[in-house]
mmCIF file of N, CA, C and O in Angstrom:
data_model
loop_
_atom_site.group_PDB
_atom_site.id
_atom_site.type_symbol
_atom_site.label_atom_id
_atom_site.label_comp_id
_atom_site.label_asym_id
_atom_site.label_seq_id
_atom_site.Cartn_x
_atom_site.Cartn_y
_atom_site.Cartn_z
ATOM 1 N N UNK A 1 -17.157 52.246 13.573
ATOM 2 C CA UNK A 1 -17.216 53.012 12.165
ATOM 3 C C UNK A 1 -15.809 53.736 11.997
ATOM 4 O O UNK A 1 -15.166 54.097 12.900
ATOM 5 N N UNK A 2 -15.438 53.411 10.782
ATOM 6 C CA UNK A 2 -13.917 53.792 10.380
ATOM 7 C C UNK A 2 -13.976 55.275 10.404
ATOM 8 O O UNK A 2 -14.867 56.150 10.072
ATOM 9 N N UNK A 3 -12.617 55.842 10.438
ATOM 10 C CA UNK A 3 -12.532 57.266 10.133
ATOM 11 C C UNK A 3 -12.087 57.468 8.776
ATOM 12 O O UNK A 3 -11.014 56.977 8.224
ATOM 13 N N UNK A 4 -12.766 58.121 8.030
ATOM 14 C CA UNK A 4 -12.576 58.227 6.558
ATOM 15 C C UNK A 4 -11.941 59.652 6.389
ATOM 16 O O UNK A 4 -12.227 60.671 6.846
ATOM 17 N N UNK A 5 -10.904 59.640 5.554
ATOM 18 C CA UNK A 5 -10.275 60.837 5.214
ATOM 19 C C UNK A 5 -10.410 61.070 3.571
ATOM 20 O O UNK A 5 -10.226 60.122 2.951
ATOM 21 N N UNK A 6 -10.734 62.187 3.089
ATOM 22 C CA UNK A 6 -10.885 62.372 1.722
ATOM 23 C C UNK A 6 -9.612 62.170 1.017
ATOM 24 O O UNK A 6 -8.526 62.661 1.434
ATOM 25 N N UNK A 7 -9.561 61.546 -0.013
ATOM 26 C CA UNK A 7 -8.237 61.381 -0.973
ATOM 27 C C UNK A 7 -7.985 62.817 -1.494
ATOM 28 O O UNK A 7 -8.815 63.647 -1.642
ATOM 29 N N UNK A 8 -6.693 62.835 -2.029
ATOM 30 C CA UNK A 8 -6.352 63.963 -2.688
ATOM 31 C C UNK A 8 -7.352 64.086 -3.939
ATOM 32 O O UNK A 8 -7.485 63.304 -4.855
ATOM 33 N N UNK A 9 -7.893 65.214 -4.034
ATOM 34 C CA UNK A 9 -8.897 65.505 -5.251
ATOM 35 C C UNK A 9 -8.540 65.299 -6.547
ATOM 36 O O UNK A 9 -9.220 64.781 -7.502
ATOM 37 N N UNK A 10 -7.070 65.594 -6.694
ATOM 38 C CA UNK A 10 -6.480 65.498 -8.102
ATOM 39 C C UNK A 10 -6.536 63.904 -8.545
ATOM 40 O O UNK A 10 -6.730 63.654 -9.665
ATOM 41 N N UNK A 11 -6.261 63.049 -7.409
ATOM 42 C CA UNK A 11 -6.310 61.716 -7.754
ATOM 43 C C UNK A 11 -7.546 61.272 -8.193
ATOM 44 O O UNK A 11 -7.842 60.521 -8.993
ATOM 45 N N UNK A 12 -8.535 61.641 -7.467
ATOM 46 C CA UNK A 12 -10.063 61.255 -7.727
ATOM 47 C C UNK A 12 -10.497 61.797 -9.181
ATOM 48 O O UNK A 12 -10.948 61.159 -10.046
ATOM 49 N N UNK A 13 -10.010 63.116 -9.538
ATOM 50 C CA UNK A 13 -10.430 63.578 -10.854
ATOM 51 C C UNK A 13 -9.748 62.761 -12.096
ATOM 52 O O UNK A 13 -10.228 62.947 -13.074
ATOM 53 N N UNK A 14 -8.648 62.339 -11.768
ATOM 54 C CA UNK A 14 -7.775 61.513 -12.701
ATOM 55 C C UNK A 14 -8.240 60.154 -12.785
ATOM 56 O O UNK A 14 -7.384 59.249 -13.328
ATOM 57 N N UNK A 15 -9.179 59.765 -12.156
ATOM 58 C CA UNK A 15 -9.636 58.286 -12.041
ATOM 59 C C UNK A 15 -8.666 57.173 -11.572
ATOM 60 O O UNK A 15 -8.761 56.090 -11.953
ATOM 61 N N UNK A 16 -7.849 57.786 -10.696
ATOM 62 C CA UNK A 16 -6.729 56.832 -10.029
ATOM 63 C C UNK A 16 -7.908 56.074 -8.891
ATOM 64 O O UNK A 16 -8.668 56.543 -8.302
ATOM 65 N N UNK A 17 -7.561 54.519 -9.134
ATOM 66 C CA UNK A 17 -8.303 53.770 -8.082
ATOM 67 C C UNK A 17 -8.050 54.166 -6.679
ATOM 68 O O UNK A 17 -6.820 54.190 -6.443
ATOM 69 N N UNK A 18 -8.981 54.011 -5.717
ATOM 70 C CA UNK A 18 -8.958 54.459 -4.463
ATOM 71 C C UNK A 18 -9.397 53.409 -3.555
ATOM 72 O O UNK A 18 -10.636 52.959 -4.058
ATOM 73 N N UNK A 19 -8.682 52.784 -2.712
ATOM 74 C CA UNK A 19 -9.225 51.668 -1.831
ATOM 75 C C UNK A 19 -9.489 52.032 -0.502
ATOM 76 O O UNK A 19 -8.670 52.811 0.099
ATOM 77 N N UNK A 20 -10.706 51.561 0.065
ATOM 78 C CA UNK A 20 -10.833 51.851 1.353
ATOM 79 C C UNK A 20 -10.811 50.726 2.405
ATOM 80 O O UNK A 20 -11.203 49.667 1.987
ATOM 81 N N UNK A 21 -10.131 51.008 3.434
ATOM 82 C CA UNK A 21 -9.841 49.792 4.369
ATOM 83 C C UNK A 21 -9.740 50.238 5.714
ATOM 84 O O UNK A 21 -9.449 51.371 6.137
ATOM 85 N N UNK A 22 -10.265 49.370 6.724
ATOM 86 C CA UNK A 22 -10.089 49.579 8.082
ATOM 87 C C UNK A 22 -11.529 49.921 8.860
ATOM 88 O O UNK A 22 -12.354 50.907 8.562
ATOM 89 N N UNK A 23 -11.819 49.159 9.658
ATOM 90 C CA UNK A 23 -13.095 49.399 10.479
ATOM 91 C C UNK A 23 -14.478 48.942 9.631
ATOM 92 O O UNK A 23 -15.437 49.450 10.141
ATOM 93 N N UNK A 24 -14.475 48.382 8.654
ATOM 94 C CA UNK A 24 -15.639 48.004 7.857
ATOM 95 C C UNK A 24 -16.337 46.956 8.403
ATOM 96 O O UNK A 24 -15.868 45.753 8.439
ATOM 97 N N UNK A 25 -17.639 47.098 8.920
ATOM 98 C CA UNK A 25 -18.414 46.112 9.520
ATOM 99 C C UNK A 25 -19.849 45.961 8.980
ATOM 100 O O UNK A 25 -20.623 45.314 9.234
ATOM 101 N N UNK A 26 -20.297 47.417 8.229
ATOM 102 C CA UNK A 26 -21.696 47.256 7.568
ATOM 103 C C UNK A 26 -21.636 48.004 6.387
ATOM 104 O O UNK A 26 -20.621 48.688 6.053
ATOM 105 N N UNK A 27 -22.755 48.071 5.801
ATOM 106 C CA UNK A 27 -22.920 48.778 4.580
ATOM 107 C C UNK A 27 -22.766 50.393 4.633
ATOM 108 O O UNK A 27 -22.221 50.919 3.802
ATOM 109 N N UNK A 28 -23.136 50.881 6.063
ATOM 110 C CA UNK A 28 -22.880 52.223 6.180
ATOM 111 C C UNK A 28 -21.536 52.637 6.151
ATOM 112 O O UNK A 28 -21.094 53.665 5.606
ATOM 113 N N UNK A 29 -20.630 51.651 6.698
ATOM 114 C CA UNK A 29 -19.193 51.849 6.607
ATOM 115 C C UNK A 29 -18.605 51.931 5.179
ATOM 116 O O UNK A 29 -17.788 52.693 4.803
ATOM 117 N N UNK A 30 -19.166 50.960 4.273
ATOM 118 C CA UNK A 30 -18.773 50.890 2.951
ATOM 119 C C UNK A 30 -19.098 52.124 2.422
ATOM 120 O O UNK A 30 -18.247 52.679 1.533
ATOM 121 N N UNK A 31 -20.183 52.740 2.599
ATOM 122 C CA UNK A 31 -20.790 53.773 1.984
ATOM 123 C C UNK A 31 -19.948 55.031 2.338
ATOM 124 O O UNK A 31 -19.742 56.085 1.606
ATOM 125 N N UNK A 32 -19.519 55.211 3.561
ATOM 126 C CA UNK A 32 -18.432 56.305 3.977
ATOM 127 C C UNK A 32 -17.317 56.402 3.092
ATOM 128 O O UNK A 32 -16.868 57.467 2.499
ATOM 129 N N UNK A 33 -16.860 55.207 2.825
ATOM 130 C CA UNK A 33 -15.635 54.991 1.830
ATOM 131 C C UNK A 33 -15.954 55.382 0.535
ATOM 132 O O UNK A 33 -15.266 56.112 -0.197
ATOM 133 N N UNK A 34 -17.032 54.852 -0.027
ATOM 134 C CA UNK A 34 -17.619 55.100 -1.219
ATOM 135 C C UNK A 34 -17.752 56.507 -1.433
ATOM 136 O O UNK A 34 -17.404 57.240 -2.542
ATOM 137 N N UNK A 35 -18.649 57.215 -0.701
ATOM 138 C CA UNK A 35 -18.741 58.689 -0.769
ATOM 139 C C UNK A 35 -17.486 59.325 -0.978
ATOM 140 O O UNK A 35 -17.432 60.670 -1.496
ATOM 141 N N UNK A 36 -16.464 58.837 -0.199
ATOM 142 C CA UNK A 36 -15.238 59.832 -0.061
ATOM 143 C C UNK A 36 -14.297 59.408 -1.391
ATOM 144 O O UNK A 36 -13.237 60.012 -1.603
ATOM 145 N N UNK A 37 -14.851 58.643 -2.165
ATOM 146 C CA UNK A 37 -13.937 58.339 -3.439
ATOM 147 C C UNK A 37 -13.476 56.878 -3.677
ATOM 148 O O UNK A 37 -13.063 56.644 -4.661
ATOM 149 N N UNK A 38 -13.660 56.125 -2.901
ATOM 150 C CA UNK A 38 -13.177 54.642 -2.867
ATOM 151 C C UNK A 38 -14.082 53.829 -3.727
ATOM 152 O O UNK A 38 -15.407 53.807 -3.734
ATOM 153 N N UNK A 39 -13.398 53.227 -4.869
ATOM 154 C CA UNK A 39 -14.251 52.181 -5.738
ATOM 155 C C UNK A 39 -14.020 50.779 -5.249
ATOM 156 O O UNK A 39 -14.596 49.866 -5.885
ATOM 157 N N UNK A 40 -13.347 50.574 -4.222
ATOM 158 C CA UNK A 40 -12.966 49.296 -3.755
ATOM 159 C C UNK A 40 -12.944 49.465 -2.109
ATOM 160 O O UNK A 40 -12.280 50.386 -1.599
ATOM 161 N N UNK A 41 -13.713 48.627 -1.519
ATOM 162 C CA UNK A 41 -13.540 48.662 -0.137
ATOM 163 C C UNK A 41 -13.316 47.234 0.504
ATOM 164 O O UNK A 41 -14.071 46.303 0.150
ATOM 165 N N UNK A 42 -12.458 47.209 1.401
ATOM 166 C CA UNK A 42 -12.114 45.883 1.925
ATOM 167 C C UNK A 42 -12.806 45.626 3.289
ATOM 168 O O UNK A 42 -12.787 46.447 4.142
ATOM 169 N N UNK A 43 -13.183 44.329 3.442
ATOM 170 C CA UNK A 43 -13.602 43.999 4.592
ATOM 171 C C UNK A 43 -12.372 42.883 5.214
ATOM 172 O O UNK A 43 -12.172 41.974 4.484
ATOM 173 N N UNK A 44 -11.826 43.247 6.337
ATOM 174 C CA UNK A 44 -10.752 42.397 6.735
ATOM 175 C C UNK A 44 -11.022 41.647 8.121
ATOM 176 O O UNK A 44 -11.608 40.607 7.896
ATOM 177 N N UNK A 45 -10.364 42.140 9.228
ATOM 178 C CA UNK A 45 -10.493 41.752 10.513
ATOM 179 C C UNK A 45 -11.828 41.229 10.851
ATOM 180 O O UNK A 45 -12.003 40.116 11.590
ATOM 181 N N UNK A 46 -12.743 41.908 10.460
ATOM 182 C CA UNK A 46 -14.200 41.729 10.884
ATOM 183 C C UNK A 46 -14.748 40.492 10.490
ATOM 184 O O UNK A 46 -15.437 39.692 11.112
ATOM 185 N N UNK A 47 -14.040 39.964 9.387
ATOM 186 C CA UNK A 47 -14.350 38.541 8.834
ATOM 187 C C UNK A 47 -13.893 37.457 9.689
ATOM 188 O O UNK A 47 -14.589 36.320 9.772
ATOM 189 N N UNK A 48 -12.999 37.655 10.522
ATOM 190 C CA UNK A 48 -12.647 36.525 11.601
ATOM 191 C C UNK A 48 -13.521 36.375 12.696
ATOM 192 O O UNK A 48 -13.719 35.322 12.928
ATOM 193 N N UNK A 49 -14.332 37.581 13.062
ATOM 194 C CA UNK A 49 -15.300 37.471 14.083
ATOM 195 C C UNK A 49 -16.443 36.922 13.555
ATOM 196 O O UNK A 49 -17.253 36.293 14.160
ATOM 197 N N UNK A 50 -16.733 37.214 12.235
ATOM 198 C CA UNK A 50 -18.076 36.709 11.614
ATOM 199 C C UNK A 50 -17.830 36.429 10.251
ATOM 200 O O UNK A 50 -17.810 37.394 9.200
ATOM 201 N N UNK A 51 -17.363 35.222 9.951
ATOM 202 C CA UNK A 51 -17.170 34.866 8.417
ATOM 203 C C UNK A 51 -18.055 35.174 7.438
ATOM 204 O O UNK A 51 -18.051 35.150 6.300
ATOM 205 N N UNK A 52 -19.358 35.326 7.968
ATOM 206 C CA UNK A 52 -20.587 35.627 6.927
ATOM 207 C C UNK A 52 -20.792 37.238 6.880
ATOM 208 O O UNK A 52 -21.663 37.672 6.071
ATOM 209 N N UNK A 53 -19.842 38.033 7.332
ATOM 210 C CA UNK A 53 -19.833 39.503 7.169
ATOM 211 C C UNK A 53 -19.892 40.008 5.805
ATOM 212 O O UNK A 53 -20.817 40.820 5.461
ATOM 213 N N UNK A 54 -19.208 39.498 4.887
ATOM 214 C CA UNK A 54 -19.118 40.111 3.510
ATOM 215 C C UNK A 54 -20.566 39.737 3.081
ATOM 216 O O UNK A 54 -20.990 40.688 2.251
ATOM 217 N N UNK A 55 -21.113 38.731 3.021
ATOM 218 C CA UNK A 55 -22.385 38.355 2.498
ATOM 219 C C UNK A 55 -23.587 39.353 2.976
ATOM 220 O O UNK A 55 -24.336 39.932 2.323
ATOM 221 N N UNK A 56 -23.473 39.374 4.400
ATOM 222 C CA UNK A 56 -24.353 40.398 4.954
ATOM 223 C C UNK A 56 -24.298 41.796 4.505
ATOM 224 O O UNK A 56 -25.171 42.562 4.062
ATOM 225 N N UNK A 57 -23.060 42.335 4.309
ATOM 226 C CA UNK A 57 -22.846 43.708 3.907
ATOM 227 C C UNK A 57 -23.255 43.988 2.562
ATOM 228 O O UNK A 57 -23.915 44.980 2.206
ATOM 229 N N UNK A 58 -23.041 42.840 1.574
ATOM 230 C CA UNK A 58 -23.567 42.907 0.208
ATOM 231 C C UNK A 58 -25.114 42.980 0.159
ATOM 232 O O UNK A 58 -25.562 43.942 -0.545
ATOM 233 N N UNK A 59 -25.610 42.319 1.069
ATOM 234 C CA UNK A 59 -27.213 42.396 1.076
ATOM 235 C C UNK A 59 -27.865 43.688 1.683
ATOM 236 O O UNK A 59 -28.624 44.439 1.072
ATOM 237 N N UNK A 60 -26.985 44.154 2.645
ATOM 238 C CA UNK A 60 -27.298 45.582 3.125
ATOM 239 C C UNK A 60 -27.083 46.774 2.104
ATOM 240 O O UNK A 60 -27.717 47.676 1.932
ATOM 241 N N UNK A 61 -26.040 46.475 1.293
ATOM 242 C CA UNK A 61 -25.585 47.304 0.191
ATOM 243 C C UNK A 61 -26.669 47.484 -0.795
ATOM 244 O O UNK A 61 -27.084 48.510 -1.395
ATOM 245 N N UNK A 62 -27.269 46.179 -1.130
ATOM 246 C CA UNK A 62 -28.357 46.344 -2.208
ATOM 247 C C UNK A 62 -29.572 46.921 -1.586
ATOM 248 O O UNK A 62 -30.115 47.870 -2.392
ATOM 249 N N UNK A 63 -29.991 46.819 -0.346
ATOM 250 C CA UNK A 63 -30.997 47.608 0.166
ATOM 251 C C UNK A 63 -30.836 49.220 0.181
ATOM 252 O O UNK A 63 -31.480 50.002 -0.168
ATOM 253 N N UNK A 64 -29.509 49.341 0.510
ATOM 254 C CA UNK A 64 -29.048 50.770 0.668
ATOM 255 C C UNK A 64 -29.153 51.505 -0.431
ATOM 256 O O UNK A 64 -29.396 52.637 -0.753
ATOM 257 N N UNK A 65 -28.528 50.820 -1.480
ATOM 258 C CA UNK A 65 -28.519 51.459 -2.995
ATOM 259 C C UNK A 65 -29.864 51.442 -3.598
ATOM 260 O O UNK A 65 -30.043 52.650 -3.951
ATOM 261 N N UNK A 66 -30.857 50.896 -3.266
ATOM 262 C CA UNK A 66 -32.056 51.190 -3.824
ATOM 263 C C UNK A 66 -32.610 52.342 -3.000
ATOM 264 O O UNK A 66 -33.414 53.212 -3.622
ATOM 265 N N UNK A 67 -32.614 52.450 -1.739
ATOM 266 C CA UNK A 67 -32.991 53.595 -0.895
ATOM 267 C C UNK A 67 -32.323 54.903 -1.505
ATOM 268 O O UNK A 67 -32.978 55.872 -1.273
ATOM 269 N N UNK A 68 -31.104 54.794 -1.873
ATOM 270 C CA UNK A 68 -30.358 55.985 -2.446
ATOM 271 C C UNK A 68 -30.668 56.300 -3.722
ATOM 272 O O UNK A 68 -30.079 57.454 -4.399
ATOM 273 N N UNK A 69 -31.400 55.292 -4.458
ATOM 274 C CA UNK A 69 -31.654 55.610 -5.838
ATOM 275 C C UNK A 69 -30.588 55.170 -6.942
ATOM 276 O O UNK A 69 -30.636 55.576 -8.037
ATOM 277 N N UNK A 70 -29.693 54.324 -6.415
ATOM 278 C CA UNK A 70 -28.540 53.859 -7.312
ATOM 279 C C UNK A 70 -28.745 52.542 -7.732
ATOM 280 O O UNK A 70 -29.293 51.544 -6.889
ATOM 281 N N UNK A 71 -28.393 52.322 -9.065
ATOM 282 C CA UNK A 71 -28.657 50.989 -9.559
ATOM 283 C C UNK A 71 -27.314 50.026 -9.339
ATOM 284 O O UNK A 71 -27.451 48.938 -9.197
ATOM 285 N N UNK A 72 -26.261 50.778 -9.279
ATOM 286 C CA UNK A 72 -24.930 50.306 -9.066
ATOM 287 C C UNK A 72 -24.078 51.102 -7.966
ATOM 288 O O UNK A 72 -24.257 52.377 -8.044
ATOM 289 N N UNK A 73 -23.261 50.513 -7.260
ATOM 290 C CA UNK A 73 -22.604 51.133 -6.161
ATOM 291 C C UNK A 73 -21.743 52.341 -6.889
ATOM 292 O O UNK A 73 -21.441 53.446 -6.350
ATOM 293 N N UNK A 74 -21.167 51.870 -8.046
ATOM 294 C CA UNK A 74 -20.259 52.776 -8.777
ATOM 295 C C UNK A 74 -20.857 54.064 -8.960
ATOM 296 O O UNK A 74 -20.121 55.188 -8.984
ATOM 297 N N UNK A 75 -22.057 54.158 -9.149
ATOM 298 C CA UNK A 75 -22.839 55.539 -9.239
ATOM 299 C C UNK A 75 -22.690 56.400 -8.011
ATOM 300 O O UNK A 75 -22.822 57.654 -8.151
ATOM 301 N N UNK A 76 -22.290 55.868 -6.818
ATOM 302 C CA UNK A 76 -22.071 56.737 -5.638
ATOM 303 C C UNK A 76 -20.639 56.975 -5.208
ATOM 304 O O UNK A 76 -20.548 57.706 -4.330
ATOM 305 N N UNK A 77 -19.661 56.599 -6.073
ATOM 306 C CA UNK A 77 -18.279 56.825 -5.809
ATOM 307 C C UNK A 77 -17.996 58.193 -5.784
ATOM 308 O O UNK A 77 -18.306 58.981 -6.885
ATOM 309 N N UNK A 78 -17.370 58.758 -4.709
ATOM 310 C CA UNK A 78 -17.103 60.199 -4.742
ATOM 311 C C UNK A 78 -18.310 61.225 -4.550
ATOM 312 O O UNK A 78 -18.140 62.469 -4.903
ATOM 313 N N UNK A 79 -19.445 60.677 -4.152
ATOM 314 C CA UNK A 79 -20.627 61.660 -3.985
ATOM 315 C C UNK A 79 -20.566 62.678 -3.137
ATOM 316 O O UNK A 79 -20.858 63.788 -3.293
ATOM 317 N N UNK A 80 -19.510 62.603 -2.074
ATOM 318 C CA UNK A 80 -19.121 63.540 -1.190
ATOM 319 C C UNK A 80 -18.017 64.513 -1.615
ATOM 320 O O UNK A 80 -17.900 65.502 -0.908
ATOM 321 N N UNK A 81 -17.538 64.408 -2.811
ATOM 322 C CA UNK A 81 -16.492 65.168 -3.112
ATOM 323 C C UNK A 81 -17.102 66.334 -4.134
ATOM 324 O O UNK A 81 -17.730 65.982 -5.289
ATOM 325 N N UNK A 82 -16.931 67.463 -4.025
ATOM 326 C CA UNK A 82 -17.413 68.517 -4.974
ATOM 327 C C UNK A 82 -16.833 68.424 -6.268
ATOM 328 O O UNK A 82 -15.263 68.273 -6.306
ATOM 329 N N UNK A 83 -17.398 68.506 -7.262
ATOM 330 C CA UNK A 83 -16.783 68.299 -8.676
ATOM 331 C C UNK A 83 -16.306 69.789 -9.156
ATOM 332 O O UNK A 83 -16.873 70.715 -9.005
#
């Protein structure tokens, strides 16, 4: 599980794109970055161990998104940051 640090709130409020990377192996990992403000999340080294991991994570995200009531992942970007 990745260690997520919240971005500078001013960057988030000004719609600066934020990318999350490091330790991503599951939809839950992606959601940690997404809730913290990342609109892009990278899967890197994990794909060397499992080349199918990106497809699996996408499938997991679809299921998780439905459970969270989101039609699109972008609806959850920054959910953990107080407005």
